[in-house]
CSV table of C-alpha atoms in Angstrom, one decimal:
chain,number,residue,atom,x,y,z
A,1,UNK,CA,-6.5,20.7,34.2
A,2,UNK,CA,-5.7,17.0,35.2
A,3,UNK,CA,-6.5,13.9,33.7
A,4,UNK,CA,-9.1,11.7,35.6
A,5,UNK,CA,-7.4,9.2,37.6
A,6,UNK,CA,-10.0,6.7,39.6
A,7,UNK,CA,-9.4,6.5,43.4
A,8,UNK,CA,-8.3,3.1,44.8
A,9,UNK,CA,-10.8,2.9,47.0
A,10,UNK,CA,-13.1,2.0,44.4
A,11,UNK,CA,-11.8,-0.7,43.1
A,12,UNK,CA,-10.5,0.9,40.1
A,13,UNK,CA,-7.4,-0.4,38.2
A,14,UNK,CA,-6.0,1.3,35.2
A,15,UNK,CA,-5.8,-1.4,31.9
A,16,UNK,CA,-3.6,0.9,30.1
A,17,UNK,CA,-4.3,3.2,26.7
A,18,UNK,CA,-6.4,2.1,24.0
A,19,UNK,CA,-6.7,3.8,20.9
A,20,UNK,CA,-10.5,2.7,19.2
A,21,UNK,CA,-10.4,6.7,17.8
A,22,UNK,CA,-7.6,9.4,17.0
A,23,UNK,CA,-7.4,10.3,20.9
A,24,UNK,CA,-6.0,7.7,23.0
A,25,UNK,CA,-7.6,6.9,26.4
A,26,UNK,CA,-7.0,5.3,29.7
A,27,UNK,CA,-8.9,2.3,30.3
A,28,UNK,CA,-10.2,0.8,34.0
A,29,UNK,CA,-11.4,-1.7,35.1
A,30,UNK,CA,-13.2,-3.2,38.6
A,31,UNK,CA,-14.3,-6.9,38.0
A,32,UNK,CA,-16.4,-7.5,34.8
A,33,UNK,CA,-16.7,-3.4,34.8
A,34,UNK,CA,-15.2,-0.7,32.3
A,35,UNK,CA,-14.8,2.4,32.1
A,36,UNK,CA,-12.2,5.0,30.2
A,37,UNK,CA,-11.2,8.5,30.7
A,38,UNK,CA,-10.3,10.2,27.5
A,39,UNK,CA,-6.5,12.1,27.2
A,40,UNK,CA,-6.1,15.6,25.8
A,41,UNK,CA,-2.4,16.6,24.8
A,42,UNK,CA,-1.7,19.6,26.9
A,43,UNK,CA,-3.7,18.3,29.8
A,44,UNK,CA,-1.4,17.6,33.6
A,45,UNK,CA,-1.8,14.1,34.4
A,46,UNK,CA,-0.7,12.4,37.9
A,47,UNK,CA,-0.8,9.7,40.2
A,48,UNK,CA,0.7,7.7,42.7
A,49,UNK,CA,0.8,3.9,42.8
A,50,UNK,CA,-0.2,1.8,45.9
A,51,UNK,CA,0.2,-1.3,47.3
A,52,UNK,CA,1.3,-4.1,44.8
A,53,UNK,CA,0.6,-4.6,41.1
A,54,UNK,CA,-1.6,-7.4,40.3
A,55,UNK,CA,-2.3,-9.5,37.4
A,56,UNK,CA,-4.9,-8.3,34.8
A,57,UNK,CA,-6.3,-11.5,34.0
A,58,UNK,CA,-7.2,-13.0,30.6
A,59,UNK,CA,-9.8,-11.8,28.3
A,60,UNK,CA,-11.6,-9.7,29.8
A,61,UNK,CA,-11.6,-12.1,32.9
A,62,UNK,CA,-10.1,-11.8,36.8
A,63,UNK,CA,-7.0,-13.7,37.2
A,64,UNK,CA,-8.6,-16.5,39.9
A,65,UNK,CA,-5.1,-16.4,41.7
A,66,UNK,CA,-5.2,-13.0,42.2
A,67,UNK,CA,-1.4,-13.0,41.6
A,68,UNK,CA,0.9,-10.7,41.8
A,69,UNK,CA,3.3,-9.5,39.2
A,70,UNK,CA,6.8,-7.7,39.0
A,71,UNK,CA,6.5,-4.3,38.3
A,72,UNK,CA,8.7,-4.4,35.5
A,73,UNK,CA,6.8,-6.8,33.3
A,74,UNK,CA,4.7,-4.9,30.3
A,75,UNK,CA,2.3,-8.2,30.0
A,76,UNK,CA,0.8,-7.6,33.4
A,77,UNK,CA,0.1,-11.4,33.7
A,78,UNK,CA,0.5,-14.4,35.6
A,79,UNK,CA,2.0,-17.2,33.6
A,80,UNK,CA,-1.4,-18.7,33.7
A,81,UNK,CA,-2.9,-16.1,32.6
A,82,UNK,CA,-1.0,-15.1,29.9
A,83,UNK,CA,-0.9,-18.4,28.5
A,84,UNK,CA,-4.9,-18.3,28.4
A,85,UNK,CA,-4.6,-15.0,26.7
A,86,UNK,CA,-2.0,-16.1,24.0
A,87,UNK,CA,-3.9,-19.0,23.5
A,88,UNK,CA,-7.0,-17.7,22.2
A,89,UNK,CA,-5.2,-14.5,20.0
A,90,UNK,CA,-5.5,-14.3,16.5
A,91,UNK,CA,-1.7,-14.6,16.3
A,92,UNK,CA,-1.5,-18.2,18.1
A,93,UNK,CA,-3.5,-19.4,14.4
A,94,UNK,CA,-6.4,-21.1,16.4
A,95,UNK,CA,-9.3,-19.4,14.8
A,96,UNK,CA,-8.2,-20.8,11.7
A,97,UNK,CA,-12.7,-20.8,10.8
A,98,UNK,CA,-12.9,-16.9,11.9
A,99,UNK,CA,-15.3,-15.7,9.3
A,100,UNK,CA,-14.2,-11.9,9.5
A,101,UNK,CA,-12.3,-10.1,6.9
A,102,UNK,CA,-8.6,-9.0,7.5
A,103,UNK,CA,-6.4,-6.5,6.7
A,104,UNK,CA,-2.7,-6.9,5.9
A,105,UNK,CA,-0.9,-3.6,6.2
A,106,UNK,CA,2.7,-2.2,6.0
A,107,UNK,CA,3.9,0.1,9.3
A,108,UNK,CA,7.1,2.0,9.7
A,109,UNK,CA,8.0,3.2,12.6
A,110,UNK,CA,11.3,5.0,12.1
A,111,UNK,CA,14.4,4.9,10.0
A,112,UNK,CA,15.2,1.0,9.1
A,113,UNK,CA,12.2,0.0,11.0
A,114,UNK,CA,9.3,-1.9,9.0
A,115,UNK,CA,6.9,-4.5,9.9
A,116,UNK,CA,4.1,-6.8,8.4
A,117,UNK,CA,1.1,-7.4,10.2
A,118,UNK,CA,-2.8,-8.1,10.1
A,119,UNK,CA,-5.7,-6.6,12.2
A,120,UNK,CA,-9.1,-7.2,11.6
A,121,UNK,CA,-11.2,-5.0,9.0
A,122,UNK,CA,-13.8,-4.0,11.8
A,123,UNK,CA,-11.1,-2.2,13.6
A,124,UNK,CA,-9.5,0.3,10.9
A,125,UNK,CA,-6.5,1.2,12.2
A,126,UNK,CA,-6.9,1.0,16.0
A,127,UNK,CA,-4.2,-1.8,15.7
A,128,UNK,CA,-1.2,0.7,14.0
A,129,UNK,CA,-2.1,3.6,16.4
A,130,UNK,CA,-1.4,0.9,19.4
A,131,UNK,CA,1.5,-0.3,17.8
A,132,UNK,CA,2.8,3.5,17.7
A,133,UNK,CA,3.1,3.0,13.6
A,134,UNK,CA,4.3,6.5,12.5
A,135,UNK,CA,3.3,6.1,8.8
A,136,UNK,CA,1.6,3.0,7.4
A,137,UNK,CA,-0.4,1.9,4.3
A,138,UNK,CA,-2.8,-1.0,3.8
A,139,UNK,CA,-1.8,-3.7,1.8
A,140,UNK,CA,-4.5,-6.0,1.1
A,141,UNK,CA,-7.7,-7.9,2.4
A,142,UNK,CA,-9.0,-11.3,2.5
A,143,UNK,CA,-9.8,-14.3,4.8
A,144,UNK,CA,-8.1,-14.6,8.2
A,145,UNK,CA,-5.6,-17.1,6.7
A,146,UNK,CA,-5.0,-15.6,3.5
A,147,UNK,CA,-4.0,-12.5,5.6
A,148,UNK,CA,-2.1,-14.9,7.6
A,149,UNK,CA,-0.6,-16.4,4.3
A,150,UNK,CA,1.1,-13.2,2.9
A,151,UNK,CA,1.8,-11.8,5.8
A,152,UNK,CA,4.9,-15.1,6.0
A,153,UNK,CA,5.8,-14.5,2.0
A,154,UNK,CA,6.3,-11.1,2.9
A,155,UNK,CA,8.4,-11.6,6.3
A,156,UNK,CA,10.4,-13.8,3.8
A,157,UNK,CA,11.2,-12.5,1.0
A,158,UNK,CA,11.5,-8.8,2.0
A,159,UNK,CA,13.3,-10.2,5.2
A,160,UNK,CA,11.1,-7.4,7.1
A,161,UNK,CA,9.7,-8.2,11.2
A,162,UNK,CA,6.3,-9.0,12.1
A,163,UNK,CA,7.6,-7.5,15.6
A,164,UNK,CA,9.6,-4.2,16.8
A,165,UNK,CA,10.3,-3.8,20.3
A,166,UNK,CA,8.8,-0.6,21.4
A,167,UNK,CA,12.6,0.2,23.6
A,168,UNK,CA,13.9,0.8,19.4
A,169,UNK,CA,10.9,2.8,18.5
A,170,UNK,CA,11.1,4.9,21.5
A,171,UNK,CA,14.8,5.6,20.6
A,172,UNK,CA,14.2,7.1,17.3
A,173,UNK,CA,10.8,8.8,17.7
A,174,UNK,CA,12.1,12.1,18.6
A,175,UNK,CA,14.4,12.6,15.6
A,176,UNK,CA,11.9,11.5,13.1
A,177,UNK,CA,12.8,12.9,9.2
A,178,UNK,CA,9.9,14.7,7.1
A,179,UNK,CA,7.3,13.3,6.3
A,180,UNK,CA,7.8,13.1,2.5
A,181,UNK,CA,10.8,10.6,3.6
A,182,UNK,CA,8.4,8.8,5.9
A,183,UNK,CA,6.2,8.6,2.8
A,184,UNK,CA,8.7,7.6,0.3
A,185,UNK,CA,9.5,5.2,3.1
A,186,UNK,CA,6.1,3.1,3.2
A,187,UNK,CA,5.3,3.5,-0.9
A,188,UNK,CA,9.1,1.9,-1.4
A,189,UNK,CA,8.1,-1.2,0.9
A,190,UNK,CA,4.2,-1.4,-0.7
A,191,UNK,CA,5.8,-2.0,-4.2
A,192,UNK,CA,8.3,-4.3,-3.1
A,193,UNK,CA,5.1,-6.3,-1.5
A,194,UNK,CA,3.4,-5.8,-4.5
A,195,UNK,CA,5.5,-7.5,-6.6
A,196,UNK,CA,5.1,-10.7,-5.2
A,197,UNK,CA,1.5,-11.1,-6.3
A,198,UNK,CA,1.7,-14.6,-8.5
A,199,UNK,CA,4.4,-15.5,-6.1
A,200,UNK,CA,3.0,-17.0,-3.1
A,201,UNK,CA,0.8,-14.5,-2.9
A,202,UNK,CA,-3.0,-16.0,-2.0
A,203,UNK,CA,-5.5,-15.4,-4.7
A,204,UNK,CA,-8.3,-14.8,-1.9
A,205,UNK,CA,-6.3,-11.6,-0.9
A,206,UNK,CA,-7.7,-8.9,-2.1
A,207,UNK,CA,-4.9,-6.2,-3.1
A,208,UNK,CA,-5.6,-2.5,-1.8
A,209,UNK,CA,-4.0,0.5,-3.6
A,210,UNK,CA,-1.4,2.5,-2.0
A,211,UNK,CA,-2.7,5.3,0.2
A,212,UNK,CA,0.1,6.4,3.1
A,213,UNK,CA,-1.4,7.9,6.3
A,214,UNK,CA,0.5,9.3,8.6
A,215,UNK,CA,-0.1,9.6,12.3
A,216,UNK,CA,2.8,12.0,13.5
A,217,UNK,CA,-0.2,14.5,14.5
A,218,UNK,CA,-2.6,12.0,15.9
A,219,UNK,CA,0.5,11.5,18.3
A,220,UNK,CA,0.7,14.9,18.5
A,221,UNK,CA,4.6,14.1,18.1
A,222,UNK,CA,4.4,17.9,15.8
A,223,UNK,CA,3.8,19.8,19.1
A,224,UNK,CA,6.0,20.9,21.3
A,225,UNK,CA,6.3,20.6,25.1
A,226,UNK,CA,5.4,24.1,25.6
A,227,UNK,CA,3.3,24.4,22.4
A,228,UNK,CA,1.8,28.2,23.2
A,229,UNK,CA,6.1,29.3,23.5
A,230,UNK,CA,7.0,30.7,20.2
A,231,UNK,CA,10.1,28.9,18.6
A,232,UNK,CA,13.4,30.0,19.2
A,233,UNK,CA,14.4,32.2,16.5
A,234,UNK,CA,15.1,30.7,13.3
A,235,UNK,CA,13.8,27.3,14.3
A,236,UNK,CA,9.9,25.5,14.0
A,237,UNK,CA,8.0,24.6,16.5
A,238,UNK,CA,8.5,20.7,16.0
A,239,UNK,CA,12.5,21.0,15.9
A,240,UNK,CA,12.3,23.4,19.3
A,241,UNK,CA,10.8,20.2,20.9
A,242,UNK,CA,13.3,18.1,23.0
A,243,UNK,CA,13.3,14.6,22.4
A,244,UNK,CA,12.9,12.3,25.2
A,245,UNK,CA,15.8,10.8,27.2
A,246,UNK,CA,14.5,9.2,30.4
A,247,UNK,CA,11.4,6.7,30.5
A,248,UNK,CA,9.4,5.1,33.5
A,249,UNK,CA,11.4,1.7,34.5
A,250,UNK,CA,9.0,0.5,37.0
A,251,UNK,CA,6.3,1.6,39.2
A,252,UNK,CA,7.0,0.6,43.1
A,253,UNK,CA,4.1,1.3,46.1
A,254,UNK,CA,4.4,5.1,46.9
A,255,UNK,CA,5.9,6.3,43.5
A,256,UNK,CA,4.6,8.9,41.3
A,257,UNK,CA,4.3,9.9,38.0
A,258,UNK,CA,3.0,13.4,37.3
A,259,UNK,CA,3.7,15.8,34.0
A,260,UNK,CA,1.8,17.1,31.2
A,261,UNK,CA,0.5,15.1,28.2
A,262,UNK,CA,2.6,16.5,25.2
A,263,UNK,CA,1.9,13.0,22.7
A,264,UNK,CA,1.4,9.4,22.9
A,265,UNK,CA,2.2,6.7,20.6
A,266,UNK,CA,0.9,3.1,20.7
A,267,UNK,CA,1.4,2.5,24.8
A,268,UNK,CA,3.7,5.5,25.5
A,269,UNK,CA,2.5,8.4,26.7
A,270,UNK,CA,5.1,11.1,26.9
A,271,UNK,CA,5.1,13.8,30.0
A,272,UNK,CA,6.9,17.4,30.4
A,273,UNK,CA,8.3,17.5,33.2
A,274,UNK,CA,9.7,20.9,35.4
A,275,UNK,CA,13.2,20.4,33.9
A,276,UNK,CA,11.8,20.6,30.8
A,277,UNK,CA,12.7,17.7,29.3
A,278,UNK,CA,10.0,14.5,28.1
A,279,UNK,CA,9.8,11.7,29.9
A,280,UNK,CA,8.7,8.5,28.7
A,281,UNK,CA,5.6,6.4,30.7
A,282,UNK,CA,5.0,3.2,29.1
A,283,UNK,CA,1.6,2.4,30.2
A,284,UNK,CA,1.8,-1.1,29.9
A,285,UNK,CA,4.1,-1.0,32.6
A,286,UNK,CA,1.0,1.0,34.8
A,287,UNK,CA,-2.0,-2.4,34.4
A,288,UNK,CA,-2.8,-3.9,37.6
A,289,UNK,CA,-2.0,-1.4,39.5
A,290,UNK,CA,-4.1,0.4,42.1
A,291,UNK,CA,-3.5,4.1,41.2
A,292,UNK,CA,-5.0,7.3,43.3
A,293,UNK,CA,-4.8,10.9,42.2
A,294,UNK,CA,-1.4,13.4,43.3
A,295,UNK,CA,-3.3,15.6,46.1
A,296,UNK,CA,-2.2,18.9,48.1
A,297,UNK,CA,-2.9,19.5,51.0
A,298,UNK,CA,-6.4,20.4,51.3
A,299,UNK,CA,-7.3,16.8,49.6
A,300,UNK,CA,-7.9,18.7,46.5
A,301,UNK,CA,-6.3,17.4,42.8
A,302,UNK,CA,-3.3,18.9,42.3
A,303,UNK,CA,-0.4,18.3,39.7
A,304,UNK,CA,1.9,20.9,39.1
A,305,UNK,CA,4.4,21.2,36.9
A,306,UNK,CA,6.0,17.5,38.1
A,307,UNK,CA,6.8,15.2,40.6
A,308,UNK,CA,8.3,12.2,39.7
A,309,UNK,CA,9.0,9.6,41.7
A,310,UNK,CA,10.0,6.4,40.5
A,311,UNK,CA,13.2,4.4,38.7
A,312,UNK,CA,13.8,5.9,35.5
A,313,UNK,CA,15.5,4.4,32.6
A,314,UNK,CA,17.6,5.8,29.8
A,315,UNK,CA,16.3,5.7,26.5
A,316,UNK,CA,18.3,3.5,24.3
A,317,UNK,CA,21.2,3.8,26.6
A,318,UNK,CA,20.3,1.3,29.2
A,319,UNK,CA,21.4,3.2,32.0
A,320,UNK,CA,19.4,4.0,35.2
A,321,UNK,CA,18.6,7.6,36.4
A,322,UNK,CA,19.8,7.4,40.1
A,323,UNK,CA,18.5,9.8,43.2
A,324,UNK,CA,15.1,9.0,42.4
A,325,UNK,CA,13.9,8.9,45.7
């Protein structure tokens, strides 16, 4: 089976995964048109790229330059456009009279890597599944800047991020420890936030209890590759899964990406591919451009085991994958 991947012809650019449930899905758009096509782990998925990659626009609108943009950015923008976009984000502060409620929560993402944020309360935790949070627990809720508020005390006094680049999350999230240490993890870091109530804390924040989730099987990053192989002998199913060494650098006009979906986290999705190792594609790095199904032949859909066909990068080593084409 192969995941849906729109035809060019129509118009149809991908706008990269979402996550509004526990299943992410690819986004399109054509104009002021959507559309998404759901991903199953397990499933082949496979395109080329064509043409040039174009700039996404800003909320929800066409870029009116019709620019386009190098292939290695993961904003998919113009500078106009992405200044648009920045400027009317909840982070830029502008909204400052934004009657919704807030959530402040508390993410880790892998061994020495926590972060502070806020999301709004109508979109539970859509925000930490596209973030790729492994493990996270609410913290509190509140007004948009009381949220705002405690989410600086905290970056201050615990001297934790608001921001992890994904390049240090993808280097760790094949080695992850148990999940009583991711646990432990999260529950240290809530009651060193919660500590600090009195102190700078704002009294319109309401504090939320402590209640870990973790999201290592909505990633499905507890399958393996080949998850209907039994495990070698002596050793689980999670620990017989390689970890992934290569991700997508860049797409260029002809190149293409084809595996089969084995997890995703925030904008990664990760593909086995015929060597049987994982290889990273961070979808951001897949918006504006035109894409069109892998075909045989006959015309007909077909991805098997893989094919691809583009720069690759090494995961936390820096190095490029040459002989790619």
């Amino acid at each position: 089976m192969t995941c849906a991947v729109r035809e060019s012809g129509g118009g149809w650019r991908c706008a990269g995964v979402r996550w509004p449930r526990e299943v992410p899905e690819l986004g399109w758009s054509r104009g002021g048109d959507r559309r998404v096509s759901v991903l199953a782990y397990g499933t082949g998925l496979g395109f080329r790229a064509v043409g040039e990659r174009h700039c996404v626009g800003a909320r929800g609108n066409v870029c009116p330059l019709g620019a386009v943009v190098p292939g290695r950015s993961t904003g998919g923008r113009c500078a106009e456009c992405a200044r648009l976009d920045r400027a009317h984000s909840v982070a830029a502060d502008t909204m400052a009279d934004d009657p919704r409620t807030y959530r402040v929560y508390l993410a880790w993402f892998g061994p020495g890597m926590v972060k502070v944020g806020i999301t709004g309360e109508e979109r539970g935790a859509a925000r930490l599944r596209e973030q790729g949070a492994v493990a996270f627990s609410w913290l509190g809720r509140g007004p948009l800047m009381a949220a705002r508020r405690t989410e600086e005390v905290l970056r201050a006094a615990l001297g934790v991020p608001d921001r992890i680049p994904y390049a240090r999350k993808r280097a760790v999230r094949g080695q992850l420890p148990g999940p009583e240490e991711r646990a432990g993890a999260v529950a240290e870091l809530y009651a060193r936030a919660a500590a600090l109530e009195g102190r700078g804390w704002p009294e319109s924040l309401e504090r939320l209890p402590l209640e870990v989730v973790d999201q290592v099987g909505v990633f499905g990053l507890d399958r393996a590759p080949d998850a209907d192989a039994d495990p070698a002998p002596g050793r689980s199913v999670r620990e017989s899964a390689p970890a992934p060494v290569r991700a997508v650098r860049e797409l260029v006009d002809g190149g293409v990406v084809a595996g089969r979906l084995v997890a995703a986290a925030g904008p990664d999705l990760h593909l086995a591919v015929a060597d049987g190792g994982v290889v990273v594609l961070d979808t951001r790095l897949i918006t504006g451009w035109d894409l069109t199904a892998v075909t045989g032949a006959t015309g007909a859909t077909e991805v098997t085991g893989s094919d691809v066909r583009v720069p690759l990068i090494d995961i936390g080593g820096g190095g490029v994958q040459g002989g790619l084409f």
